[in-house]
Amino acid sequence: MTTPDAAPVVGQSVPRLEVREKLTGRAQYVADLYRPRMLHGAILGSPHAHARIKSYDVSAARAAPGVHCVLTGEDFGDHRMGAFIKDEHAIAKGKVRYVGEPVAVVAAETEAQARAAARLVEVEYEELPAILTPAAALAPGAAVIHEELASYFKVFDAVCGGNVCSRTELAEGDVERGFRESDLFVEGRYRTQPQAHVSLEPCGALAEVDAAGRVTLWSANQSVFRVQANVCESLGLPMSRLRCLTPRVGAGFGNKMEAHVQPIVVKLALATGRPVRLVLTREEDFEIVRARHPFEVRVRTGVKRDGTFVAREVEVLLDGGAYADDSPGVLGYSLLMARGPYRIPHTRCRGTLVYTNKLRFGAFRGFGNPQVTFATETQIDEIAAQLGIDPVEIRRRNALGADDRWFGGQALASNGLPECIDVAERESGWNARAAARAAPGRRRGLGFACTAHIGGLLGTGAIVRMLEDGTVVLNTGAVDIGQGSDTVLTQIVAEALKLPLDQVSVASPDTDGSPYNWGTTASRVTYTTGRAVLAAAREVERQVKAHAAEMLECAEADLELLPGGAVGLKGVPGKTLPFVAISARAHWRKGGPIVGTNTWVFDRPTVDPKRAVATGLPFPQIGVYSFGAVAAEVEVDEVTGQVAVLRAWTVADVGRAINRASVEGQLEGAFAQGLGFALFEALVFDGPRLANPTLMDYKVPTSLEVPYELHAHIVEHPEPDGPFGAKGVGEIGINAVAAAIANAVAAATGARLRELPLTGERVLGALAAAAANTG
Amino acid sequence: MSTRRPLALRVNRAEHELFAAPGDTLLTALRDALGFTGAKRGCNQGACGACTVLVDDEPVRACLTLAHECAGREIVTIEGAAGAAQALQAAFEEAGAVQCGFCTPGMILTAAAMLERTPRPSADEVRAGLSGNLCRCSGYRKIVDAVLRAAETGAP
């Protein structure tokens, strides 16, 4: 389905605007920035998971060669940051709460000097019991990780206490009645592991102080505005004293949305008066930034014999790590997604998020959705097997339709789920799948799973300025982290104003000059920021036509934009004005320069109180659903238990693909990240310490594990108020991958695995168990 | 701290003089002393491939190579891309194979060396050839397609 007035720019796979600089090595990431007299920062991390800091001795470090400054928690004021619960200082103060937590920081002439000096800082600790699992955190008499939790500022009505960071509940219908009305129910427990983001570019920042004491900060980030807020909150600085900029960003996936080293680097720059740069090593990037939450999920689904879903109860337990970060959001979002894209009239989802003495867990592509989707989409196959219904068919029968609402009661303005299911079924050859084509000792199977994801939330804005010569500049403050939003937003402006792409430039995000944008996160830039961009461009069109109407002495309604940057009188060839003539008039004679602006905040309620009950849900306004389906074909080695994905089909309803190649790139990349999550990626803790914080020991999918036959298919059911119908695409592609692969393994072998990753060892164990059951 | 000593490196067909400590890696020398920042530090452990440069036409991990061992050798970074690497740059652009760009220089130089040895690789040969270069954004499909495309256009 495409809109009839499809014009040349939107919908095209135009190359990235910045592609040449990335291809030639000229793209500058934060580690590529050098400032005159720049110093280098380094961090001393805590050796303990939980300890009171008794004293520091920084004398040896201060005396070390090249050192300009050594700071500890004592040098930082009592200011806290946090997206949902303000529980985190810029560095450890009074206590350490995870191994690796920064306790002292150094600025020195060289990186080597800074690192050497950091190791010379002596810290005396009094060890406290380390809480390493949610169960330990919830045990009676457990050591309390945040004694002052009750007094922390919280941006939502958090249900918390002890080591419980947040409890959330979302319910619709009458779940007890639903189970009574069900013919049978299936119950299962599912577990997922911590996954590391591994953006190829490690986190880093560079800060510089001007003569008036104002700071400029460049950093690897997903939002210059979140950087500004976090640094200023944690250092007690007025936001007007900090300007945040962004170089190119080597991907984020969530780990660059909230703070990493930016507060530390700003503090070092303020303390030394010199530019300071600190780029984390890969090991530090693993150990001190954030990772995907491990989940324990209990799901019970009640169904009729014909496969109709009736009731579902979900209970999740999240290990949040040492600081809340985005965890309350991840918890709430996972519950909102736990009913899946299905009609289940009676559903109750509850979750508990606890603090532990581990690295903070936070935002990571999918934001809780891959974890619950692994559980629920696995369970749907278990139900299908029990009822003898085809796994695709049972999904199709229960799929949300055009008139259905999302869990919580929000209406769906567009819903391409049924088509996604059809496309994945057709393209994967689902109905022709053969049972045994594999070589001896190997088994093949095809698995299927569905998902949905939001793309609308929070505030954003856009400014479109017409320059004197009639070309335009777009400024949004949305950071392009490599996913391609600069290009997509530029395409929207070019389409709206009928300009060639090279007559639209895009400004780099700058907290001094860009309108607010919450962040490049939650799949939201194309839809949420894109709407502001389109509205700002339409405002430019309005102003241009107002000028032209005066200049041509006609009514505005009789004017139309012409391709190439001109306005013409409809039906009168030759009666045209180029943008340059209009903009020159506006700049020099009448009206003032042409500037279109738009700001807005997403305000559709997440929950309709007449339909659902929610407590502790930290995002009252979120929505605009994209839909997806994944089919994966696997081969299981019966001797080693190794699973290989041979072919995969990933389908998403993205409303409208503004840039088809970029949408495919998102779906393919998300599949690969989901494949790693499904099969082998796992942060392994040896007691309190991360055992595999290196790329030697933490395996990321390579070109050998990701199948070449990875097919992305785009489905377009336009969102009525989306820019040219577009909705989000950044995360939808990861959510269903692990379930599709696990379902394929079950189809191939009869072995049902409910814990990720599906390592050879686990698969062999499940094969043995399946054989014992049937034998 | 070890003493920094003079070193002459031939990079991108030009002579460069710098000072480097005996333990300095080629990556540090290229980036910090000479300003060739196209080679990236992704892991500093030889695992990710983002620092790949060509030394005497062979792809090497600049983070695992000592700068002083490269004296007298021909070093090519992405800034000096020529021949197959240029065909790859065009193909990467056309195939939409670039996302965040951090892996791209290493990916292109690795692929360029592969195409010198194997001018018409199969998709599986490309996958094997690139398996030491991590990309976290793309899922590799468009990168493999770009290399195949470059191989086609670069063929006699």
Short mmCIF file of N, CA and C in Angstrom, two decimals, chain A residues 442-582:
data_model
loop_
_atom_site.label_atom_id
_atom_site.label_comp_id
_atom_site.label_asym_id
_atom_site.label_seq_id
_atom_site.Cartn_x
_atom_site.Cartn_y
_atom_site.Cartn_z
N ARG A 442 22.09 -33.80 11.83
CA ARG A 442 21.59 -32.43 11.94
C ARG A 442 20.08 -32.42 11.72
N ARG A 443 19.45 -31.44 12.35
CA ARG A 443 18.00 -31.32 12.16
C ARG A 443 17.66 -29.87 11.84
N ARG A 444 16.68 -29.73 10.97
CA ARG A 444 16.28 -28.37 10.57
C ARG A 444 14.86 -28.08 11.02
N GLY A 445 14.62 -26.82 11.26
CA GLY A 445 13.26 -26.41 11.61
C GLY A 445 13.05 -24.94 11.32
N LEU A 446 11.78 -24.59 11.15
CA LEU A 446 11.41 -23.20 10.88
C LEU A 446 10.58 -22.71 12.07
N GLY A 447 10.90 -21.52 12.54
CA GLY A 447 10.17 -20.95 13.67
C GLY A 447 9.60 -19.59 13.32
N PHE A 448 8.60 -19.19 14.09
CA PHE A 448 7.83 -17.99 13.76
C PHE A 448 7.56 -17.22 15.05
N ALA A 449 7.53 -15.90 14.96
CA ALA A 449 7.12 -15.10 16.12
C ALA A 449 6.69 -13.71 15.64
N CYS A 450 5.84 -13.09 16.44
CA CYS A 450 5.32 -11.76 16.11
C CYS A 450 5.66 -10.76 17.21
N THR A 451 5.52 -9.49 16.89
CA THR A 451 5.80 -8.45 17.86
C THR A 451 5.19 -7.12 17.43
N ALA A 452 5.29 -6.16 18.32
CA ALA A 452 4.91 -4.78 18.00
C ALA A 452 5.81 -3.86 18.82
N HIS A 453 5.86 -2.61 18.46
CA HIS A 453 6.68 -1.66 19.21
C HIS A 453 6.16 -0.26 18.99
N ILE A 454 6.41 0.61 19.97
CA ILE A 454 5.93 1.99 19.85
C ILE A 454 6.94 2.85 19.10
N GLY A 455 6.51 4.04 18.74
CA GLY A 455 7.43 5.00 18.11
C GLY A 455 7.09 6.43 18.46
N GLY A 456 6.10 6.59 19.34
CA GLY A 456 5.70 7.95 19.70
C GLY A 456 5.83 8.19 21.18
N LEU A 457 6.66 9.14 21.57
CA LEU A 457 6.63 9.63 22.94
C LEU A 457 7.51 10.85 23.12
N LEU A 458 7.14 11.61 24.11
CA LEU A 458 7.88 12.77 24.62
C LEU A 458 8.06 13.88 23.59
N GLY A 459 8.87 14.87 23.99
CA GLY A 459 8.88 16.15 23.30
C GLY A 459 9.96 16.26 22.24
N THR A 460 9.68 17.10 21.27
CA THR A 460 10.63 17.28 20.18
C THR A 460 10.30 18.58 19.46
N GLY A 461 11.14 18.96 18.53
CA GLY A 461 10.88 20.18 17.79
C GLY A 461 11.70 20.24 16.52
N ALA A 462 11.38 21.19 15.68
CA ALA A 462 12.14 21.37 14.44
C ALA A 462 12.09 22.83 14.02
N ILE A 463 13.20 23.26 13.44
CA ILE A 463 13.28 24.59 12.85
C ILE A 463 13.74 24.41 11.40
N VAL A 464 12.95 24.93 10.48
CA VAL A 464 13.37 24.93 9.08
C VAL A 464 13.54 26.38 8.66
N ARG A 465 14.77 26.75 8.33
CA ARG A 465 15.06 28.15 7.95
C ARG A 465 15.38 28.22 6.48
N MET A 466 14.79 29.20 5.82
CA MET A 466 15.14 29.42 4.42
C MET A 466 16.28 30.42 4.36
N LEU A 467 17.34 30.05 3.67
CA LEU A 467 18.50 30.92 3.53
C LEU A 467 18.23 31.94 2.42
N GLU A 468 19.11 32.91 2.32
CA GLU A 468 18.87 34.00 1.35
C GLU A 468 18.68 33.50 -0.06
N ASP A 469 19.36 32.40 -0.41
CA ASP A 469 19.31 31.93 -1.79
C ASP A 469 18.18 30.94 -2.03
N GLY A 470 17.33 30.74 -1.02
CA GLY A 470 16.19 29.86 -1.21
C GLY A 470 16.45 28.41 -0.85
N THR A 471 17.67 28.06 -0.48
CA THR A 471 17.91 26.72 0.06
C THR A 471 17.55 26.75 1.54
N VAL A 472 17.47 25.57 2.17
CA VAL A 472 17.00 25.55 3.56
C VAL A 472 17.92 24.74 4.46
N VAL A 473 17.84 25.07 5.76
CA VAL A 473 18.57 24.35 6.80
C VAL A 473 17.56 23.79 7.79
N LEU A 474 17.73 22.51 8.09
CA LEU A 474 16.87 21.85 9.08
C LEU A 474 17.65 21.69 10.38
N ASN A 475 17.00 21.99 11.49
CA ASN A 475 17.64 21.85 12.80
C ASN A 475 16.63 21.22 13.75
N THR A 476 16.98 20.05 14.26
CA THR A 476 16.04 19.37 15.16
C THR A 476 16.63 19.05 16.53
N GLY A 477 17.93 18.90 16.62
CA GLY A 477 18.51 18.41 17.87
C GLY A 477 18.47 16.90 17.99
N ALA A 478 17.99 16.20 16.96
CA ALA A 478 17.96 14.73 17.00
C ALA A 478 19.31 14.21 16.53
N VAL A 479 19.97 13.43 17.38
CA VAL A 479 21.30 12.92 17.05
C VAL A 479 21.16 11.71 16.13
N ASP A 480 21.85 11.75 14.99
CA ASP A 480 21.92 10.58 14.12
C ASP A 480 23.03 9.69 14.65
N ILE A 481 22.65 8.54 15.20
CA ILE A 481 23.67 7.66 15.81
C ILE A 481 24.13 6.59 14.83
N GLY A 482 23.81 6.80 13.56
CA GLY A 482 24.21 5.85 12.53
C GLY A 482 23.03 5.17 11.87
N GLN A 483 21.85 5.39 12.45
CA GLN A 483 20.66 4.72 11.91
C GLN A 483 20.12 5.46 10.70
N GLY A 484 20.51 6.74 10.54
CA GLY A 484 20.15 7.43 9.31
C GLY A 484 19.10 8.51 9.44
N SER A 485 18.87 9.02 10.66
CA SER A 485 17.78 9.99 10.82
C SER A 485 18.08 11.32 10.14
N ASP A 486 19.33 11.73 10.07
CA ASP A 486 19.62 12.99 9.36
C ASP A 486 19.08 12.91 7.93
N THR A 487 19.33 11.79 7.30
CA THR A 487 18.90 11.62 5.91
C THR A 487 17.38 11.54 5.82
N VAL A 488 16.77 10.77 6.71
CA VAL A 488 15.32 10.60 6.68
C VAL A 488 14.61 11.94 6.93
N LEU A 489 15.08 12.70 7.91
CA LEU A 489 14.42 13.98 8.21
C LEU A 489 14.64 14.97 7.07
N THR A 490 15.80 14.90 6.45
CA THR A 490 16.07 15.76 5.30
C THR A 490 15.16 15.39 4.13
N GLN A 491 14.94 14.09 3.94
CA GLN A 491 14.01 13.65 2.89
C GLN A 491 12.62 14.21 3.12
N ILE A 492 12.20 14.27 4.40
CA ILE A 492 10.87 14.80 4.71
C ILE A 492 10.77 16.27 4.31
N VAL A 493 11.81 17.05 4.62
CA VAL A 493 11.80 18.47 4.26
C VAL A 493 11.82 18.62 2.74
N ALA A 494 12.69 17.86 2.10
CA ALA A 494 12.82 17.97 0.64
C ALA A 494 11.49 17.62 -0.04
N GLU A 495 10.85 16.59 0.48
CA GLU A 495 9.56 16.19 -0.09
C GLU A 495 8.51 17.29 0.11
N ALA A 496 8.47 17.82 1.33
CA ALA A 496 7.43 18.80 1.65
C ALA A 496 7.60 20.08 0.85
N LEU A 497 8.85 20.49 0.64
CA LEU A 497 9.10 21.75 -0.05
C LEU A 497 9.46 21.55 -1.52
N LYS A 498 9.39 20.29 -1.96
CA LYS A 498 9.71 19.94 -3.36
C LYS A 498 11.09 20.45 -3.77
N LEU A 499 12.02 20.30 -2.85
CA LEU A 499 13.40 20.71 -3.11
C LEU A 499 14.26 19.49 -3.39
N PRO A 500 15.30 19.64 -4.22
CA PRO A 500 16.26 18.53 -4.31
C PRO A 500 17.00 18.40 -2.99
N LEU A 501 17.45 17.18 -2.70
CA LEU A 501 18.07 16.93 -1.40
C LEU A 501 19.26 17.83 -1.13
N ASP A 502 20.00 18.17 -2.19
CA ASP A 502 21.22 18.97 -1.94
C ASP A 502 20.89 20.44 -1.66
N GLN A 503 19.61 20.78 -1.66
CA GLN A 503 19.25 22.14 -1.24
C GLN A 503 18.68 22.17 0.17
N VAL A 504 18.83 21.05 0.86
CA VAL A 504 18.43 20.98 2.27
C VAL A 504 19.65 20.52 3.06
N SER A 505 20.10 21.32 4.00
CA SER A 505 21.20 20.85 4.84
C SER A 505 20.65 20.60 6.24
N VAL A 506 21.40 19.83 7.01
CA VAL A 506 20.91 19.48 8.33
C VAL A 506 21.95 19.92 9.36
N ALA A 507 21.49 20.65 10.38
CA ALA A 507 22.39 21.19 11.40
C ALA A 507 22.71 20.10 12.41
N SER A 508 23.94 20.12 12.90
CA SER A 508 24.32 19.17 13.93
C SER A 508 23.69 19.59 15.26
N PRO A 509 23.19 18.63 16.04
CA PRO A 509 22.53 18.98 17.30
C PRO A 509 23.42 19.81 18.23
N ASP A 510 22.80 20.79 18.85
CA ASP A 510 23.53 21.76 19.66
C ASP A 510 22.52 22.29 20.68
N THR A 511 22.80 22.09 21.95
CA THR A 511 21.81 22.54 22.94
C THR A 511 21.66 24.07 22.94
N ASP A 512 22.62 24.80 22.38
CA ASP A 512 22.45 26.25 22.26
C ASP A 512 21.50 26.63 21.14
N GLY A 513 21.46 25.85 20.10
CA GLY A 513 20.73 26.30 18.92
C GLY A 513 19.63 25.42 18.43
N SER A 514 19.60 24.18 18.90
CA SER A 514 18.57 23.26 18.41
C SER A 514 17.34 23.32 19.30
N PRO A 515 16.17 23.08 18.71
CA PRO A 515 15.00 22.95 19.56
C PRO A 515 15.12 21.65 20.36
N TYR A 516 14.42 21.56 21.44
CA TYR A 516 14.55 20.38 22.30
C TYR A 516 14.19 19.11 21.54
N ASN A 517 14.96 18.08 21.78
CA ASN A 517 14.56 16.74 21.35
C ASN A 517 14.95 15.79 22.45
N TRP A 518 13.99 15.00 22.94
CA TRP A 518 14.29 14.12 24.07
C TRP A 518 15.40 13.15 23.74
N GLY A 519 15.33 12.47 22.59
CA GLY A 519 16.45 11.59 22.28
C GLY A 519 16.20 10.68 21.10
N THR A 520 17.33 10.15 20.62
CA THR A 520 17.29 9.14 19.57
C THR A 520 17.19 7.80 20.26
N THR A 521 15.97 7.41 20.54
CA THR A 521 15.72 6.25 21.37
C THR A 521 14.25 5.91 21.22
N ALA A 522 13.87 4.71 21.64
CA ALA A 522 12.46 4.33 21.59
C ALA A 522 11.88 4.41 20.18
N SER A 523 12.69 4.18 19.18
CA SER A 523 12.22 4.13 17.78
C SER A 523 11.43 5.38 17.40
N ARG A 524 11.78 6.53 17.98
CA ARG A 524 10.84 7.64 17.94
C ARG A 524 11.18 8.75 16.96
N VAL A 525 12.38 8.77 16.39
CA VAL A 525 12.78 9.97 15.65
C VAL A 525 11.97 10.14 14.37
N THR A 526 11.81 9.07 13.58
CA THR A 526 11.11 9.21 12.31
C THR A 526 9.68 9.70 12.54
N TYR A 527 8.97 9.06 13.47
CA TYR A 527 7.58 9.47 13.71
C TYR A 527 7.52 10.77 14.51
N THR A 528 8.14 10.78 15.68
CA THR A 528 7.91 11.89 16.61
C THR A 528 8.59 13.18 16.13
N THR A 529 9.88 13.08 15.84
CA THR A 529 10.58 14.26 15.34
C THR A 529 10.16 14.56 13.90
N GLY A 530 9.93 13.48 13.15
CA GLY A 530 9.50 13.67 11.76
C GLY A 530 8.24 14.49 11.64
N ARG A 531 7.33 14.31 12.57
CA ARG A 531 6.10 15.12 12.56
C ARG A 531 6.41 16.59 12.75
N ALA A 532 7.33 16.89 13.67
CA ALA A 532 7.71 18.29 13.90
C ALA A 532 8.39 18.85 12.65
N VAL A 533 9.21 18.04 12.03
CA VAL A 533 9.93 18.49 10.82
C VAL A 533 8.93 18.80 9.70
N LEU A 534 8.00 17.90 9.52
CA LEU A 534 7.02 18.13 8.45
C LEU A 534 6.19 19.37 8.74
N ALA A 535 5.80 19.55 10.00
CA ALA A 535 5.00 20.73 10.36
C ALA A 535 5.80 22.02 10.17
N ALA A 536 7.09 21.97 10.51
CA ALA A 536 7.92 23.17 10.32
C ALA A 536 8.09 23.48 8.84
N ALA A 537 8.25 22.43 8.05
CA ALA A 537 8.37 22.64 6.59
C ALA A 537 7.07 23.20 6.02
N ARG A 538 5.94 22.70 6.52
CA ARG A 538 4.64 23.23 6.05
C ARG A 538 4.49 24.71 6.44
N GLU A 539 5.06 25.08 7.58
CA GLU A 539 5.01 26.48 8.00
C GLU A 539 5.85 27.34 7.04
N VAL A 540 6.99 26.81 6.63
CA VAL A 540 7.79 27.53 5.63
C VAL A 540 6.99 27.69 4.34
N GLU A 541 6.32 26.62 3.95
CA GLU A 541 5.49 26.69 2.74
C GLU A 541 4.42 27.78 2.87
N ARG A 542 3.81 27.85 4.05
CA ARG A 542 2.77 28.85 4.27
C ARG A 542 3.34 30.26 4.13
N GLN A 543 4.52 30.48 4.74
CA GLN A 543 5.13 31.81 4.67
C GLN A 543 5.56 32.15 3.25
N VAL A 544 6.11 31.16 2.56
CA VAL A 544 6.54 31.37 1.18
C VAL A 544 5.34 31.76 0.32
N LYS A 545 4.23 31.07 0.54
CA LYS A 545 3.04 31.36 -0.27
C LYS A 545 2.45 32.72 0.08
N ALA A 546 2.57 33.10 1.35
CA ALA A 546 2.05 34.42 1.74
C ALA A 546 2.84 35.52 1.02
N HIS A 547 4.17 35.35 0.98
CA HIS A 547 4.98 36.31 0.22
C HIS A 547 4.59 36.29 -1.25
N ALA A 548 4.49 35.10 -1.81
CA ALA A 548 4.24 34.98 -3.25
C ALA A 548 2.89 35.57 -3.62
N ALA A 549 1.92 35.40 -2.73
CA ALA A 549 0.58 35.94 -3.02
C ALA A 549 0.65 37.47 -3.14
N GLU A 550 1.45 38.08 -2.25
CA GLU A 550 1.60 39.54 -2.35
C GLU A 550 2.38 39.92 -3.60
N MET A 551 3.41 39.15 -3.90
CA MET A 551 4.26 39.49 -5.04
C MET A 551 3.53 39.28 -6.37
N LEU A 552 2.70 38.23 -6.43
CA LEU A 552 1.99 37.93 -7.69
C LEU A 552 0.57 38.51 -7.69
N GLU A 553 0.22 39.12 -6.57
CA GLU A 553 -1.12 39.71 -6.41
C GLU A 553 -2.21 38.69 -6.72
N CYS A 554 -2.17 37.63 -5.94
CA CYS A 554 -3.17 36.58 -6.11
C CYS A 554 -3.52 36.02 -4.74
N ALA A 555 -4.45 35.07 -4.70
CA ALA A 555 -4.80 34.45 -3.43
C ALA A 555 -3.82 33.32 -3.13
N GLU A 556 -3.52 33.15 -1.84
CA GLU A 556 -2.60 32.06 -1.46
C GLU A 556 -3.11 30.71 -1.93
N ALA A 557 -4.43 30.55 -1.90
CA ALA A 557 -5.01 29.26 -2.26
C ALA A 557 -4.76 28.92 -3.73
N ASP A 558 -4.46 29.91 -4.53
CA ASP A 558 -4.24 29.65 -5.96
C ASP A 558 -2.79 29.29 -6.27
N LEU A 559 -1.96 29.23 -5.22
CA LEU A 559 -0.53 28.97 -5.43
C LEU A 559 -0.19 27.52 -5.13
N GLU A 560 0.86 27.04 -5.78
CA GLU A 560 1.35 25.69 -5.47
C GLU A 560 2.88 25.70 -5.50
N LEU A 561 3.46 24.78 -4.72
CA LEU A 561 4.91 24.62 -4.78
C LEU A 561 5.26 23.86 -6.05
N LEU A 562 6.32 24.30 -6.71
CA LEU A 562 6.78 23.61 -7.90
C LEU A 562 8.12 22.94 -7.60
N PRO A 563 8.40 21.83 -8.25
CA PRO A 563 9.66 21.14 -7.98
C PRO A 563 10.87 22.03 -8.25
N GLY A 564 11.88 21.93 -7.40
CA GLY A 564 13.11 22.66 -7.63
C GLY A 564 13.20 23.97 -6.89
N GLY A 565 12.21 24.30 -6.04
CA GLY A 565 12.31 25.50 -5.23
C GLY A 565 11.65 26.70 -5.86
N ALA A 566 10.36 26.60 -6.12
CA ALA A 566 9.62 27.73 -6.70
C ALA A 566 8.14 27.62 -6.33
N VAL A 567 7.47 28.75 -6.46
CA VAL A 567 6.03 28.80 -6.25
C VAL A 567 5.40 29.24 -7.57
N GLY A 568 4.30 28.63 -7.93
CA GLY A 568 3.65 29.00 -9.18
C GLY A 568 2.16 29.19 -8.99
N LEU A 569 1.60 29.98 -9.86
CA LEU A 569 0.15 30.17 -9.88
C LEU A 569 -0.43 28.95 -10.61
N LYS A 570 -1.35 28.27 -9.91
CA LYS A 570 -1.89 27.02 -10.46
C LYS A 570 -2.50 27.27 -11.84
N GLY A 571 -2.12 26.45 -12.77
CA GLY A 571 -2.74 26.51 -14.10
C GLY A 571 -2.23 27.65 -14.97
N VAL A 572 -1.26 28.40 -14.49
CA VAL A 572 -0.74 29.51 -15.29
C VAL A 572 0.76 29.31 -15.50
N PRO A 573 1.15 28.59 -16.51
CA PRO A 573 2.58 28.34 -16.73
C PRO A 573 3.33 29.66 -16.90
N GLY A 574 4.50 29.72 -16.32
CA GLY A 574 5.29 30.94 -16.45
C GLY A 574 5.08 31.91 -15.31
N LYS A 575 3.93 31.78 -14.63
CA LYS A 575 3.67 32.68 -13.51
C LYS A 575 4.29 32.04 -12.26
N THR A 576 5.59 32.12 -12.14
CA THR A 576 6.29 31.44 -11.05
C THR A 576 7.28 32.39 -10.38
N LEU A 577 7.61 32.05 -9.13
CA LEU A 577 8.63 32.80 -8.38
C LEU A 577 9.58 31.79 -7.77
N PRO A 578 10.86 31.94 -8.03
CA PRO A 578 11.81 31.03 -7.36
C PRO A 578 11.92 31.40 -5.88
N PHE A 579 12.27 30.38 -5.06
CA PHE A 579 12.43 30.65 -3.62
C PHE A 579 13.42 31.78 -3.37
N VAL A 580 14.45 31.89 -4.24
CA VAL A 580 15.47 32.92 -3.99
C VAL A 580 14.84 34.31 -4.01
N ALA A 581 13.90 34.53 -4.91
CA ALA A 581 13.27 35.86 -4.98
C ALA A 581 12.42 36.12 -3.74
N ILE A 582 11.75 35.06 -3.29
CA ILE A 582 10.88 35.21 -2.11
C ILE A 582 11.73 35.41 -0.85
#
